[in-house]
Amino acid sequence: MGILQLLTRKKAAVVQKDRPVPKHIAIILDGNGRWASKRGLPRTAGHAAGSENFRRIATYCKNIGVDYLTIYAFSTENWKRSQEEVSAIMGLLKQYLFEALDEMEKDHIRLRFFGDLSRLAPELQELAQKTLETSKKYDGFQTNVCLNYGGRDEIVRAARAFAQKCVAGECTPESLNEQVFSSYLDSAGIPDPELIIRPSGELRVSNFLLWQSAYSEYYFTNVLWPDFTEEELEKAIASFNRRNRRFGGV
Ligand code: IPE
Ligand code: IPE
Ligand code: MG
């Protein structure tokens, strides 16, 4: 067992029962760098630990009956980081997609991507395409991986796509409403997340799911992402279940 696996090893997951579970949970995977710094490790080690933890939490979500898990893996702003860090993250994503291909065939899970993939390395784009093709065969648990994703960028791309259709004479500005606009977003056809979790203590949204989070419940915790266990997820779900969602009503 490698040092990272030892550091991230936690007790086996206990699947909780008898409580409602949000159909769509979204998570901002944050705190990898601080997790590594605290241990005197390079930031890239934090990303490796975070990626390992993502596999655990995704499996747990699938087992407790979540339909969609959306994860913020790389933002449109994250290109500002050092080339070394960006390539380490891209390498981990490649590895994840590669393994996911196998897993999808075995467990009939699906993957989808939010974000502008055109800026990613061709090899990564190809892998993403392959996982999308495989996903078409299945209808089980779905993970939405946000890659080169920004909420504002997503809205701009959607607006551009709609405008192009209008220019081509395929629709008119008057036909646009919230439902139609949603169908131009990366999340087309996917219900909005009921619960958005941000670990690591930051109290901000950082350009995540700006349109889709209009009525999401937020859960913030100081726990860093590589330390975020199944028990932490259960705490977030319990907090969600205690809330009174009014949607503007009384
Ligand atoms: C999240 O962890 C991973 C990405 C944004 C890709 P960070 O790398 O942001 O970790 P901190 O916030 O520096 O601790
Ligand atoms: C948000 O985390 C983006 C991802 C987790 C992919 P950041 O670490 O980039 O956010 P800021 O910079 O603290 O707002
Ligand atoms: Mg961060």
PDB file of N, CA, C and O in Angstrom, residues 38 44 67 88 133 159 198 209 240 244:
ATOM      1  N   LYS A  38      -0.250  20.670   4.962  1.00  0.00           N
ATOM      2  CA  LYS A  38      -0.294  20.298   6.377  1.00  0.00           C
ATOM      3  C   LYS A  38       0.595  19.095   6.681  1.00  0.00           C
ATOM      4  O   LYS A  38       1.028  18.892   7.803  1.00  0.00           O
ATOM      5  N   THR A  44       0.611  18.517  -5.377  1.00  0.00           N
ATOM      6  CA  THR A  44       0.163  17.454  -6.287  1.00  0.00           C
ATOM      7  C   THR A  44      -0.232  16.196  -5.509  1.00  0.00           C
ATOM      8  O   THR A  44      -1.128  15.460  -5.919  1.00  0.00           O
ATOM      9  N   ASP A  67     -28.957   9.817  -7.611  1.00  0.00           N
ATOM     10  CA  ASP A  67     -29.022   9.602  -9.064  1.00  0.00           C
ATOM     11  C   ASP A  67     -27.897  10.319  -9.802  1.00  0.00           C
ATOM     12  O   ASP A  67     -27.356   9.819 -10.781  1.00  0.00           O
ATOM     13  N   ALA A  88      -0.364  17.879 -13.373  1.00  0.00           N
ATOM     14  CA  ALA A  88      -0.619  16.800 -12.411  1.00  0.00           C
ATOM     15  C   ALA A  88      -2.122  16.529 -12.315  1.00  0.00           C
ATOM     16  O   ALA A  88      -2.560  15.363 -12.314  1.00  0.00           O
ATOM     17  N   GLU A 133     -19.606   7.806 -25.034  1.00  0.00           N
ATOM     18  CA  GLU A 133     -20.170   6.764 -25.908  1.00  0.00           C
ATOM     19  C   GLU A 133     -20.620   5.573 -25.075  1.00  0.00           C
ATOM     20  O   GLU A 133     -21.725   5.059 -25.249  1.00  0.00           O
ATOM     21  N   ALA A 159     -25.867  31.065 -24.365  1.00  0.00           N
ATOM     22  CA  ALA A 159     -26.448  32.247 -25.026  1.00  0.00           C
ATOM     23  C   ALA A 159     -25.971  32.307 -26.481  1.00  0.00           C
ATOM     24  O   ALA A 159     -26.755  32.580 -27.394  1.00  0.00           O
ATOM     25  N   ARG A 198     -19.497  22.279  -0.081  1.00  0.00           N
ATOM     26  CA  ARG A 198     -18.145  22.803  -0.262  1.00  0.00           C
ATOM     27  C   ARG A 198     -17.316  22.533   0.988  1.00  0.00           C
ATOM     28  O   ARG A 198     -17.517  23.146   2.032  1.00  0.00           O
ATOM     29  N   LEU A 209     -21.939  26.183 -11.020  1.00  0.00           N
ATOM     30  CA  LEU A 209     -23.372  25.973 -11.252  1.00  0.00           C
ATOM     31  C   LEU A 209     -24.227  27.212 -10.957  1.00  0.00           C
ATOM     32  O   LEU A 209     -25.207  27.134 -10.211  1.00  0.00           O
ATOM     33  N   PHE A 240     -29.329  18.816   5.305  1.00  0.00           N
ATOM     34  CA  PHE A 240     -30.272  19.076   4.208  1.00  0.00           C
ATOM     35  C   PHE A 240     -31.691  18.647   4.605  1.00  0.00           C
ATOM     36  O   PHE A 240     -32.662  19.372   4.387  1.00  0.00           O
ATOM     37  N   ASN A 244     -36.106  23.641   5.758  1.00  0.00           N
ATOM     38  CA  ASN A 244     -37.446  23.890   5.241  1.00  0.00           C
ATOM     39  C   ASN A 244     -37.299  24.625   3.915  1.00  0.00           C
ATOM     40  O   ASN A 244     -36.961  25.804   3.889  1.00  0.00           O
TER      41      ASN A 244
END
